[in-house]
Coordinates of C-alpha atoms in Angstrom, one line a residue:
Chain A
M1 CA 13.3 20.4 24.1
I2 CA 15.5 17.5 23.8
T3 CA 18.6 18.2 21.2
V4 CA 19.6 14.5 19.0
L5 CA 23.1 14.5 16.9
F6 CA 22.3 12.3 14.3
A7 CA 26.5 11.6 13.7
A8 CA 25.7 10.3 10.5
P9 CA 25.7 12.5 8.2
A10 CA 26.3 10.0 4.6
L11 CA 22.7 8.7 6.1
W12 CA 21.1 12.1 6.6
D13 CA 19.2 11.6 3.5
E14 CA 17.6 9.1 4.3
Y15 CA 16.7 9.3 8.1
R16 CA 15.5 14.0 7.7
D17 CA 12.3 12.6 7.1
P18 CA 11.5 9.8 9.6
L19 CA 13.7 10.0 12.9
P20 CA 11.9 13.4 13.6
Q21 CA 8.2 11.9 12.8
A22 CA 9.4 9.1 14.4
L23 CA 10.6 11.1 17.8
K24 CA 6.7 12.8 17.7
S25 CA 4.9 10.0 16.8
A26 CA 6.5 8.6 20.3
G27 CA 5.6 12.0 22.0
L28 CA 7.9 13.4 22.0
R29 CA 9.4 17.2 21.9
A30 CA 12.6 17.2 20.5
Q31 CA 14.9 18.4 17.1
V32 CA 17.4 16.4 15.5
V33 CA 20.7 18.5 14.8
L34 CA 23.4 17.7 12.8
E35 CA 25.6 19.5 14.4
A36 CA 25.4 20.7 17.9
A37 CA 27.6 22.5 20.9
P38 CA 28.8 19.0 22.6
E39 CA 27.5 20.0 26.1
T40 CA 23.8 20.0 24.7
V41 CA 23.3 16.8 22.8
D42 CA 20.5 14.7 24.8
Y43 CA 21.1 12.1 22.6
I44 CA 23.9 11.0 19.7
V45 CA 22.2 8.6 16.8
Y46 CA 25.6 6.9 15.2
A47 CA 26.7 4.5 12.4
P48 CA 30.0 3.5 11.7
S49 CA 31.3 5.9 9.0
A50 CA 30.4 8.6 11.3
P51 CA 33.4 11.3 11.9
L52 CA 33.2 11.1 15.6
Q53 CA 35.7 9.3 17.9
D54 CA 35.7 11.4 20.8
F55 CA 32.7 11.1 23.3
R56 CA 34.3 13.4 26.3
P57 CA 33.2 16.8 25.1
F58 CA 29.6 15.3 25.1
T59 CA 29.0 15.2 29.5
R60 CA 25.1 15.7 28.6
A61 CA 24.1 13.1 26.2
K62 CA 22.1 9.9 27.9
A63 CA 23.2 7.9 25.2
V64 CA 24.8 6.5 22.1
L65 CA 22.1 5.1 19.8
S66 CA 23.9 3.1 16.7
L67 CA 22.4 2.5 13.6
W68 CA 24.0 -0.9 12.9
A69 CA 23.5 -3.8 14.5
G70 CA 27.3 -4.7 15.0
V71 CA 29.1 -2.3 17.3
E72 CA 32.4 -3.6 16.7
R73 CA 34.1 -0.8 15.3
I74 CA 32.7 1.5 18.3
V75 CA 32.8 -0.9 21.6
G76 CA 36.3 -0.6 22.7
N77 CA 36.3 3.5 21.3
P78 CA 38.0 4.5 24.7
T79 CA 36.3 7.3 25.4
L80 CA 32.2 6.4 25.2
T81 CA 31.8 6.1 28.8
Q82 CA 28.2 6.8 27.8
P83 CA 25.1 3.8 27.7
L84 CA 25.8 1.9 24.1
C85 CA 22.7 0.6 22.3
R86 CA 22.4 -1.7 19.1
M87 CA 19.6 -1.8 16.5
V88 CA 17.7 -4.2 16.7
D89 CA 15.6 -3.5 13.8
P90 CA 11.9 -5.8 13.0
S91 CA 12.7 -5.2 9.3
L92 CA 16.5 -6.2 9.9
T93 CA 15.9 -9.5 11.3
E94 CA 13.2 -9.7 7.7
G95 CA 15.3 -8.9 5.7
M96 CA 17.5 -11.6 7.0
V97 CA 15.9 -14.5 7.4
E98 CA 14.5 -13.8 3.8
W99 CA 18.3 -14.1 2.5
V100 CA 19.4 -17.1 4.9
V101 CA 16.7 -18.8 4.0
G102 CA 16.4 -18.1 -0.2
H103 CA 20.4 -19.4 0.2
A104 CA 19.5 -22.2 2.3
L105 CA 16.6 -23.2 -0.2
R106 CA 18.8 -22.4 -3.1
H107 CA 21.8 -24.8 -2.1
H108 CA 19.3 -27.0 -0.2
L109 CA 17.7 -27.6 -4.2
G110 CA 20.1 -26.9 -6.3
M111 CA 19.2 -24.7 -7.9
D112 CA 22.2 -23.3 -10.1
A113 CA 22.8 -26.2 -12.3
H114 CA 19.4 -25.2 -13.4
I115 CA 19.8 -21.6 -13.8
V116 CA 22.6 -22.5 -15.9
N117 CA 22.4 -25.0 -17.7
P118 CA 24.2 -23.9 -21.6
S119 CA 24.1 -27.6 -22.3
H120 CA 20.0 -27.6 -22.1
A121 CA 20.3 -31.1 -19.7
W122 CA 17.0 -33.1 -18.2
V123 CA 18.3 -34.5 -15.2
P124 CA 15.1 -34.9 -12.8
D125 CA 17.6 -35.5 -9.3
P126 CA 15.1 -34.6 -6.8
A127 CA 16.9 -33.0 -3.6
P128 CA 16.1 -35.1 -0.8
L129 CA 13.5 -33.3 1.6
A130 CA 14.6 -30.7 4.1
R131 CA 14.0 -33.1 6.6
H132 CA 16.7 -34.5 5.8
R133 CA 18.9 -32.4 5.6
P134 CA 20.7 -30.9 8.6
V135 CA 21.8 -27.1 9.4
T136 CA 23.5 -25.9 12.0
V137 CA 23.1 -21.9 12.9
L138 CA 26.0 -20.4 14.3
G139 CA 24.8 -17.4 16.7
L140 CA 21.4 -17.4 18.7
G141 CA 20.7 -13.2 18.8
A142 CA 17.5 -11.9 17.5
L143 CA 18.9 -12.3 13.9
G144 CA 20.2 -15.7 14.2
T145 CA 17.2 -17.1 16.6
A146 CA 14.9 -15.7 14.2
C147 CA 16.3 -17.7 10.8
A148 CA 16.4 -20.4 12.9
Q149 CA 13.5 -20.6 13.5
A150 CA 12.1 -20.1 9.6
L151 CA 14.7 -23.0 8.2
A152 CA 12.7 -25.0 10.9
A153 CA 9.5 -23.8 10.2
L154 CA 10.6 -25.5 6.5
N155 CA 11.3 -29.0 8.2
F156 CA 15.3 -28.3 8.4
P157 CA 16.8 -30.1 11.4
V158 CA 18.0 -27.1 12.7
T159 CA 21.1 -27.1 15.4
G160 CA 21.4 -23.8 17.1
W161 CA 24.7 -22.7 18.8
S162 CA 25.3 -19.3 21.2
R163 CA 28.1 -19.1 23.6
S164 CA 26.3 -19.6 26.2
P165 CA 23.3 -22.0 26.8
K166 CA 20.4 -21.0 25.3
S167 CA 17.0 -22.9 24.6
V168 CA 14.7 -22.1 22.1
P169 CA 11.3 -24.3 20.9
G170 CA 12.3 -26.8 17.4
L171 CA 16.2 -25.9 17.7
R172 CA 18.2 -28.2 19.1
C173 CA 20.7 -25.6 20.9
L174 CA 23.8 -26.8 22.1
S175 CA 26.7 -24.2 23.4
G176 CA 30.3 -23.6 24.7
P177 CA 33.7 -25.0 22.9
E178 CA 32.6 -28.5 22.5
G179 CA 29.3 -27.5 21.5
L180 CA 30.6 -26.1 18.5
R181 CA 32.4 -29.2 17.4
A182 CA 29.1 -31.0 17.9
A183 CA 27.5 -28.3 16.1
L184 CA 29.2 -28.0 13.2
T185 CA 29.8 -31.9 12.8
G186 CA 28.0 -33.7 9.9
A187 CA 25.7 -30.0 9.2
Q188 CA 25.0 -29.6 5.5
I189 CA 24.6 -25.9 5.8
V190 CA 26.3 -23.7 8.3
V191 CA 24.6 -19.8 8.7
T192 CA 27.2 -17.6 10.5
L193 CA 25.4 -14.9 12.3
L194 CA 27.5 -14.3 15.6
P195 CA 29.1 -11.6 16.9
R196 CA 31.9 -10.3 15.3
T197 CA 34.0 -9.7 19.6
P198 CA 37.6 -11.1 19.8
E199 CA 36.9 -14.9 20.5
T200 CA 34.4 -15.1 17.2
E201 CA 37.1 -14.4 15.0
N202 CA 37.8 -17.4 12.8
T203 CA 35.3 -19.3 14.2
L204 CA 35.3 -20.7 10.8
N205 CA 39.0 -22.2 10.6
A206 CA 40.5 -25.4 8.8
E207 CA 40.3 -26.8 11.8
T208 CA 36.2 -26.4 12.2
L209 CA 35.7 -26.0 8.4
A210 CA 36.5 -30.0 8.5
L211 CA 33.7 -30.7 10.5
P212 CA 30.4 -30.3 8.7
A213 CA 29.2 -33.1 5.8
R214 CA 31.9 -33.1 3.2
G215 CA 30.4 -30.9 0.8
A216 CA 28.6 -28.5 2.9
V217 CA 27.6 -25.3 2.2
I218 CA 28.7 -22.0 4.3
L219 CA 26.4 -19.3 4.0
N220 CA 28.0 -16.3 6.0
P221 CA 25.8 -12.6 6.1
G222 CA 27.2 -11.8 9.7
R223 CA 30.4 -10.4 9.5
G224 CA 33.3 -11.1 7.5
P225 CA 35.9 -12.0 10.1
L226 CA 33.9 -14.9 11.3
I227 CA 36.2 -17.4 8.7
D228 CA 39.2 -17.3 7.7
D229 CA 39.5 -17.0 3.9
D230 CA 42.4 -18.6 3.6
A231 CA 41.1 -22.0 5.1
L232 CA 37.5 -21.2 3.6
L233 CA 39.7 -21.6 0.3
A234 CA 41.6 -24.2 0.6
A235 CA 38.6 -26.1 2.3
L236 CA 36.7 -25.4 -1.4
D237 CA 39.5 -26.5 -3.7
Q238 CA 39.9 -29.8 -1.2
G239 CA 35.9 -30.9 -1.5
Q240 CA 35.4 -30.7 2.0
I241 CA 33.1 -27.7 1.4
G242 CA 30.9 -27.8 -1.6
H243 CA 30.0 -23.6 -1.7
A244 CA 30.7 -20.6 0.0
T245 CA 27.7 -17.7 0.4
L246 CA 29.5 -14.8 1.4
D247 CA 27.0 -11.7 2.9
V248 CA 30.4 -10.3 4.4
F249 CA 34.0 -9.8 4.0
R250 CA 36.9 -8.5 6.0
V251 CA 36.9 -5.4 3.4
E252 CA 33.6 -3.9 1.9
P253 CA 33.8 -3.8 -1.3
L254 CA 35.3 -6.4 -1.4
P255 CA 38.3 -6.0 -3.2
Q256 CA 38.5 -6.8 -7.3
D257 CA 41.6 -8.6 -6.5
H258 CA 40.1 -10.6 -3.8
P259 CA 39.8 -15.1 -4.8
F260 CA 36.4 -15.0 -3.9
W261 CA 35.3 -13.3 -6.7
A262 CA 36.6 -15.6 -9.1
H263 CA 36.6 -18.5 -7.4
P264 CA 33.3 -21.2 -9.0
K265 CA 32.5 -22.4 -5.3
V266 CA 32.0 -18.9 -3.8
T267 CA 29.0 -16.5 -4.2
V268 CA 29.6 -13.0 -3.2
T269 CA 26.4 -10.8 -2.7
P270 CA 27.2 -6.9 -1.3
H271 CA 26.6 -7.0 2.3
I272 CA 22.3 -6.7 1.4
A273 CA 21.5 -9.3 3.5
A274 CA 19.9 -7.3 5.9
D275 CA 19.5 -4.0 6.0
T276 CA 18.4 -1.1 8.4
R277 CA 15.8 0.3 6.6
A278 CA 14.9 3.9 8.4
D279 CA 11.4 4.0 8.7
S280 CA 12.0 1.1 11.2
A281 CA 15.6 1.9 12.5
S282 CA 13.8 5.7 13.4
G283 CA 10.9 3.7 15.3
V284 CA 13.5 1.8 17.7
I285 CA 15.5 4.8 17.8
A286 CA 12.9 7.2 18.7
E287 CA 11.2 4.4 21.6
N288 CA 14.6 3.8 23.3
I289 CA 14.7 7.9 23.5
R290 CA 11.3 7.9 25.6
R291 CA 12.6 4.8 27.3
A292 CA 15.3 6.9 28.5
E293 CA 13.2 10.1 29.2
S294 CA 11.1 8.5 31.2
G295 CA 13.4 6.7 33.5
A296 CA 12.9 3.2 31.4
A297 CA 15.9 0.9 30.3
L298 CA 17.3 0.6 27.7
L299 CA 16.0 -1.6 24.6
H300 CA 19.7 -3.9 22.9
R301 CA 21.9 -2.0 25.6
V302 CA 25.6 -3.2 24.4
D303 CA 27.1 -5.3 27.5
R304 CA 30.6 -3.2 27.1
A305 CA 32.6 -6.9 28.4
L306 CA 31.2 -9.0 26.2
G307 CA 31.8 -6.4 23.0
Y308 CA 27.8 -6.9 22.3
Chain B
M1 CA -5.6 -63.0 1.3
I2 CA -5.9 -59.6 -0.6
T3 CA -4.5 -58.9 -3.8
V4 CA -2.5 -55.6 -5.3
L5 CA -2.4 -55.0 -8.7
F6 CA 1.2 -53.5 -9.5
A7 CA 0.0 -51.8 -12.9
A8 CA 3.2 -49.3 -13.1
P9 CA 6.2 -51.4 -14.0
A10 CA 8.7 -49.1 -14.5
L11 CA 8.0 -48.4 -10.8
W12 CA 9.0 -51.6 -9.2
D13 CA 12.1 -51.3 -8.7
E14 CA 10.9 -48.3 -6.1
Y15 CA 8.1 -49.7 -4.3
R16 CA 8.4 -53.7 -4.9
D17 CA 9.9 -53.5 -1.3
P18 CA 8.1 -50.1 0.8
L19 CA 5.0 -51.5 -0.2
P20 CA 4.6 -54.5 0.8
Q21 CA 6.4 -53.3 4.1
A22 CA 3.8 -50.6 4.1
L23 CA 0.8 -52.7 3.5
K24 CA 1.4 -55.3 6.2
S25 CA 2.5 -52.4 8.9
A26 CA -1.2 -51.4 8.5
G27 CA -2.4 -55.0 9.3
L28 CA -3.1 -56.1 5.8
R29 CA -2.4 -59.4 4.6
A30 CA -1.9 -58.9 0.8
Q31 CA 0.1 -59.2 -1.7
V32 CA 1.9 -57.0 -4.2
V33 CA 1.9 -58.7 -8.0
L34 CA 2.8 -57.2 -11.8
E35 CA 0.4 -59.9 -13.2
A36 CA -2.3 -61.4 -11.8
A37 CA -6.1 -62.6 -14.2
P38 CA -8.0 -59.7 -13.5
E39 CA -10.8 -61.2 -11.8
T40 CA -8.5 -61.8 -9.1
V41 CA -7.7 -58.2 -8.4
D42 CA -8.7 -56.4 -5.4
Y43 CA -7.2 -53.3 -6.1
I44 CA -5.1 -51.7 -8.8
V45 CA -2.0 -49.6 -7.9
Y46 CA -1.7 -47.1 -11.3
A47 CA 0.9 -44.6 -12.9
P48 CA 0.2 -42.6 -15.9
S49 CA 3.3 -44.4 -17.4
A50 CA 1.1 -47.7 -16.8
P51 CA 0.2 -49.9 -20.1
L52 CA -3.2 -50.9 -18.6
Q53 CA -5.6 -49.0 -20.3
D54 CA -9.0 -51.4 -19.8
F55 CA -10.5 -51.3 -17.2
R56 CA -13.4 -53.2 -17.2
P57 CA -12.1 -56.9 -16.5
F58 CA -11.7 -56.4 -12.9
T59 CA -14.2 -56.7 -12.3
R60 CA -13.7 -57.5 -8.1
A61 CA -11.7 -54.4 -8.0
K62 CA -12.3 -52.0 -4.9
A63 CA -10.7 -48.6 -6.3
V64 CA -7.9 -47.8 -8.3
L65 CA -5.4 -45.5 -6.4
S66 CA -2.4 -43.6 -8.5
L67 CA 0.9 -42.9 -7.2
W68 CA 0.4 -39.4 -9.2
A69 CA -1.6 -36.0 -7.9
G70 CA -2.4 -35.5 -10.9
V71 CA -5.3 -37.8 -13.0
E72 CA -5.9 -36.4 -16.2
R73 CA -4.4 -38.7 -18.5
I74 CA -7.5 -41.2 -16.4
V75 CA -9.9 -39.7 -15.0
G76 CA -11.6 -39.1 -18.7
N77 CA -11.2 -43.2 -19.7
P78 CA -14.3 -44.5 -20.0
T79 CA -13.7 -47.8 -19.2
L80 CA -12.9 -46.7 -16.0
T81 CA -15.6 -47.4 -13.1
Q82 CA -14.3 -48.0 -10.3
P83 CA -13.2 -45.4 -7.5
L84 CA -10.1 -43.5 -8.2
C85 CA -8.3 -41.7 -5.5
R86 CA -5.6 -39.1 -6.0
M87 CA -2.1 -39.1 -4.6
V88 CA -1.7 -37.0 -1.7
D89 CA 1.5 -37.6 0.4
P90 CA 2.8 -35.6 2.2
S91 CA 6.5 -35.5 1.3
L92 CA 4.7 -34.7 -2.1
T93 CA 4.0 -31.3 0.0
E94 CA 7.1 -31.0 1.9
G95 CA 9.1 -31.0 -1.9
M96 CA 6.7 -29.0 -3.6
V97 CA 6.3 -26.1 -0.8
E98 CA 10.8 -25.9 -0.9
W99 CA 10.9 -25.7 -4.3
V100 CA 7.8 -23.2 -4.5
V101 CA 9.1 -20.8 -2.2
G102 CA 13.3 -21.2 -3.1
H103 CA 12.0 -19.8 -6.6
A104 CA 10.1 -16.9 -5.0
L105 CA 13.1 -16.7 -2.4
R106 CA 15.1 -16.6 -5.5
H107 CA 13.2 -14.2 -7.4
H108 CA 12.6 -11.8 -4.8
L109 CA 16.2 -11.9 -3.8
G110 CA 17.2 -11.2 -7.8
M111 CA 19.6 -14.0 -6.3
D112 CA 20.3 -14.8 -10.6
A113 CA 22.7 -11.4 -10.3
H114 CA 25.0 -12.9 -8.2
I115 CA 24.9 -16.8 -8.5
V116 CA 26.1 -15.1 -12.6
N117 CA 28.4 -11.7 -12.2
P118 CA 31.2 -11.9 -14.7
S119 CA 32.1 -8.5 -14.2
H120 CA 32.5 -8.9 -9.9
A121 CA 29.8 -5.9 -9.8
W122 CA 29.1 -4.9 -6.2
V123 CA 26.3 -3.5 -6.5
P124 CA 24.6 -2.9 -3.1
D125 CA 20.6 -3.2 -3.5
P126 CA 18.2 -4.9 -1.5
A127 CA 15.2 -6.4 -2.2
P128 CA 12.3 -4.6 -0.9
L129 CA 11.2 -6.7 2.1
A130 CA 8.9 -9.6 1.3
R131 CA 5.7 -8.0 3.2
H132 CA 5.8 -5.8 -0.4
R133 CA 6.0 -8.6 -2.7
P134 CA 2.2 -9.1 -3.3
V135 CA 2.4 -13.3 -4.6
T136 CA -0.4 -14.9 -6.1
V137 CA -1.3 -18.4 -6.3
L138 CA -3.4 -20.2 -8.2
G139 CA -5.5 -23.0 -7.0
L140 CA -5.9 -24.1 -3.1
G141 CA -5.5 -28.1 -3.0
A142 CA -3.4 -29.5 -1.0
L143 CA -0.3 -28.3 -2.6
G144 CA -1.3 -24.8 -3.6
T145 CA -2.6 -23.9 0.3
A146 CA 0.6 -25.8 1.5
C147 CA 2.3 -23.5 -0.4
A148 CA 0.5 -19.9 -0.3
Q149 CA 0.5 -21.2 3.8
A150 CA 4.6 -20.9 4.3
L151 CA 4.5 -17.8 1.8
A152 CA 2.6 -15.9 4.5
A153 CA 4.9 -17.2 7.2
L154 CA 7.4 -15.5 5.1
N155 CA 5.6 -12.1 5.8
F156 CA 4.5 -12.1 1.7
P157 CA 1.0 -10.9 1.6
V158 CA -0.5 -13.8 -0.6
T159 CA -3.7 -13.2 -2.5
G160 CA -5.1 -17.4 -3.3
W161 CA -7.3 -18.2 -5.9
S162 CA -9.2 -21.7 -6.7
R163 CA -12.7 -22.7 -8.9
S164 CA -14.6 -23.0 -6.0
P165 CA -14.9 -20.4 -2.9
K166 CA -12.4 -21.3 -0.4
S167 CA -11.3 -19.7 3.3
V168 CA -7.8 -20.5 4.3
P169 CA -6.3 -18.0 7.3
G170 CA -3.3 -15.6 6.1
L171 CA -4.6 -15.2 3.1
R172 CA -6.4 -13.4 0.8
C173 CA -9.2 -15.8 -0.3
L174 CA -10.5 -15.4 -4.1
S175 CA -12.5 -17.6 -6.3
G176 CA -14.3 -17.8 -9.7
P177 CA -13.9 -16.0 -13.2
E178 CA -14.2 -12.8 -11.7
G179 CA -11.9 -13.2 -9.2
L180 CA -9.1 -14.5 -11.3
R181 CA -8.5 -10.9 -12.5
A182 CA -8.6 -9.2 -9.1
A183 CA -5.7 -12.1 -8.1
L184 CA -3.5 -11.9 -11.1
T185 CA -3.7 -8.0 -11.2
G186 CA -0.2 -6.2 -9.3
A187 CA 0.6 -9.6 -8.8
Q188 CA 4.6 -10.3 -8.6
I189 CA 5.0 -13.5 -8.5
V190 CA 2.3 -15.9 -9.6
V191 CA 2.4 -19.7 -9.0
T192 CA 0.2 -21.9 -10.6
L193 CA -0.8 -24.9 -9.0
L194 CA -4.1 -26.0 -10.6
P195 CA -4.8 -29.2 -11.4
R196 CA -5.2 -30.0 -15.3
T197 CA -8.7 -29.7 -16.4
P198 CA -10.7 -29.0 -19.8
E199 CA -11.1 -25.8 -17.9
T200 CA -7.8 -24.9 -16.6
E201 CA -6.2 -25.1 -19.7
N202 CA -4.5 -21.7 -20.8
T203 CA -5.1 -20.0 -17.8
L204 CA -2.3 -18.6 -18.2
N205 CA -2.9 -16.8 -21.6
A206 CA -1.7 -13.5 -23.6
E207 CA -4.6 -11.9 -21.9
T208 CA -4.6 -12.8 -18.4
L209 CA -1.0 -12.7 -18.4
A210 CA -0.9 -9.0 -18.5
L211 CA -2.7 -8.2 -15.9
P212 CA 0.6 -9.1 -12.9
A213 CA 2.3 -6.0 -12.4
R214 CA 5.3 -5.8 -14.6
G215 CA 8.6 -7.8 -14.1
A216 CA 6.2 -10.2 -12.9
V217 CA 7.9 -13.2 -12.3
I218 CA 5.7 -16.8 -13.3
L219 CA 6.2 -19.8 -11.5
N220 CA 5.0 -23.0 -12.6
P221 CA 5.3 -26.4 -10.8
G222 CA 1.9 -27.8 -11.7
R223 CA 1.3 -28.7 -15.0
G224 CA 2.6 -27.7 -18.4
P225 CA -0.9 -27.1 -20.6
L226 CA -2.1 -24.4 -17.7
I227 CA 0.1 -21.8 -19.7
D228 CA -0.3 -20.9 -23.4
D229 CA 3.7 -21.2 -24.0
D230 CA 3.5 -19.1 -26.4
A231 CA 2.0 -16.3 -25.2
L232 CA 4.4 -16.1 -22.6
L233 CA 7.4 -16.3 -25.0
A234 CA 5.4 -12.9 -25.9
A235 CA 5.1 -11.9 -22.6
L236 CA 8.6 -12.2 -21.7
D237 CA 10.1 -10.3 -24.7
Q238 CA 7.8 -7.4 -24.4
G239 CA 9.2 -7.4 -20.5
Q240 CA 5.4 -7.7 -19.2
I241 CA 6.9 -10.6 -17.8
G242 CA 10.1 -10.7 -16.2
H243 CA 11.3 -14.4 -15.6
A244 CA 9.4 -17.6 -16.1
T245 CA 10.4 -20.7 -13.8
L246 CA 9.0 -23.9 -14.9
D247 CA 9.1 -27.1 -13.7
V248 CA 6.1 -28.8 -15.7
F249 CA 5.6 -28.7 -20.1
R250 CA 3.3 -30.3 -22.3
V251 CA 6.0 -32.4 -23.2
E252 CA 8.8 -34.0 -20.9
P253 CA 11.3 -33.5 -21.0
L254 CA 10.8 -30.7 -22.8
P255 CA 12.1 -31.0 -26.5
Q256 CA 15.7 -29.9 -26.6
D257 CA 14.6 -27.7 -29.7
H258 CA 11.4 -26.1 -27.6
P259 CA 12.1 -22.4 -26.9
F260 CA 12.2 -22.6 -22.8
W261 CA 15.9 -23.8 -23.3
A262 CA 17.6 -21.0 -25.0
H263 CA 15.6 -17.9 -23.4
P264 CA 17.5 -16.1 -21.6
K265 CA 14.6 -14.8 -19.1
V266 CA 13.2 -18.7 -18.5
T267 CA 14.8 -21.3 -15.8
V268 CA 14.2 -25.0 -16.6
T269 CA 13.7 -27.8 -14.0
P270 CA 13.0 -31.2 -14.5
H271 CA 9.8 -32.1 -13.3
I272 CA 11.1 -32.3 -9.5
A273 CA 9.0 -29.7 -7.9
A274 CA 6.7 -32.8 -6.5
D275 CA 8.0 -36.2 -6.4
T276 CA 6.5 -39.0 -5.3
R277 CA 8.7 -40.8 -2.6
A278 CA 7.7 -44.4 -2.6
D279 CA 8.1 -44.6 0.8
S280 CA 5.4 -42.2 1.7
A281 CA 3.1 -43.3 -0.9
S282 CA 3.2 -47.1 0.2
G283 CA 2.0 -45.7 3.3
V284 CA -0.6 -43.2 1.8
I285 CA -2.0 -46.6 -0.6
A286 CA -1.6 -49.1 2.6
E287 CA -3.6 -46.5 4.6
N288 CA -7.0 -46.4 1.8
I289 CA -7.0 -50.3 1.0
R290 CA -7.6 -50.0 5.3
R291 CA -10.1 -48.0 4.9
A292 CA -11.4 -50.2 1.8
E293 CA -11.1 -53.6 3.9
S294 CA -12.6 -51.5 7.1
G295 CA -15.8 -50.2 4.9
A296 CA -14.3 -46.5 5.8
A297 CA -14.9 -43.6 2.9
L298 CA -11.7 -43.6 0.7
L299 CA -9.3 -40.6 1.2
H300 CA -8.4 -38.3 -2.0
R301 CA -11.5 -40.1 -3.7
V302 CA -11.5 -38.1 -7.7
D303 CA -14.8 -36.6 -8.3
R304 CA -14.9 -37.3 -11.9
A305 CA -17.5 -35.0 -13.5
L306 CA -14.2 -32.0 -12.0
G307 CA -11.7 -34.5 -13.0
Y308 CA -9.9 -34.2 -9.9

């Protein structure tokens, strides 16, 4: 009998049924528990809200399986010696693609002027075609790559940037610090989907926000700290950036006194771009436990040195 | 020397350069004129705004080439005996796909509540995934098929309906009057892209608007008369239809006193979904003239009996 400690009590209602079901479907004899003597635990399912902070007593645990894609709140924990896996959930990718493509098309088509049109103005002003609207996606992980490819399928000319060189069909792929400048230069829509690491903090700052085309739109469904908030507000006020639609923030919920709320060129969405869905995530957890039990390599294992 | 009468004077500024250029690129010796003795004209380029109404004097004309996809204002003209061709412009299709996918995702994601959020409410309420949001596209011509396939590529389960049976990979295809009821039943987003003919007028009426799921969204980038305006307003007021985003109207520009303007559940866009672009359309016109001159069949020739 495998013992799985579900160390994310706030999410128990969502996972109570699908996680045991997924383990059973994977052919595993397992029990999912909310509490257990640490030395009896085989796997730990983890979310950042978990009270669990000291992993040393879990001497038998073969892996810590995160329910979140972003692992910045656990990856630096010095007590964690067990393998750590990120959540890469196909439904999370789908939701992210829908949010990114939807908001990219919203800005591309200038929808806001039609959604709010109190003067009932009839001004036929068709957008240019997507093929004439360069888009840059920062980050070519599972989420960034899927979004970039979905945008390219709608004819947007898409540039993807990643820390290390990658090649993705249909995209112009750039990498490294010099590549970042080239990727941002002239972009009309910029999507930030980098992992949160010390290196990615403030990737969009006063200097880099000056590179896109004047009036460019920023979409951030990645992580709040990827953007220097003050630099973004200054770029919006100067007109260098035309609009920012942000789903993630340094503090969430976004505090009521944060200037993003009232800024006419900022749209706040409440961290909804990519939601881990319990059904789908349970299947990913079960598959990783099945792999570990059969001696296969874990999926989506975090490189502790890189931080993701 | 081929004589092409450009019978759409209001559009001359747009076509003055690209149309002669396209004819030249097609290897044709042709002159484009705004006026000519009718019996000297080889081809007529036409738009609904054209003053030309009597085609009888054009005894030599081999074709009337419309700059518009919709030909309802000319197809019934009894003086027209020459072959009539609709505009099928790849850039028109691209623009239409962008408008339809953009507004479908806007409603799918519930964007309006974030774009206009005066109380700064942080309510994480992720949308269901697109794969759980059934969409129905009425009309499987070039535009409807392209939109349906783009929506299906984003995982929406898409039903396409056409007058006569069709089969399009990735879509559930229905046809005929019974198929229309089945196609609308339970749909959460309905896109109307039928041609305007006597048969398609008021396709969405009090009876058919009762079939989609309660709170469904209507997107009409096709033709204004496809929808019974009063029935739509009643369905919106009853909550049966949750929102309508309309790009086309029975009278355009939409009169300031039309109830659509002030209705909180209606978004008006000013006939921008699919704009014929002069560069691209000129190429289509030139290709058709090249085909006619070489004895090949005309592209996109209108079936006068069907009306499109």
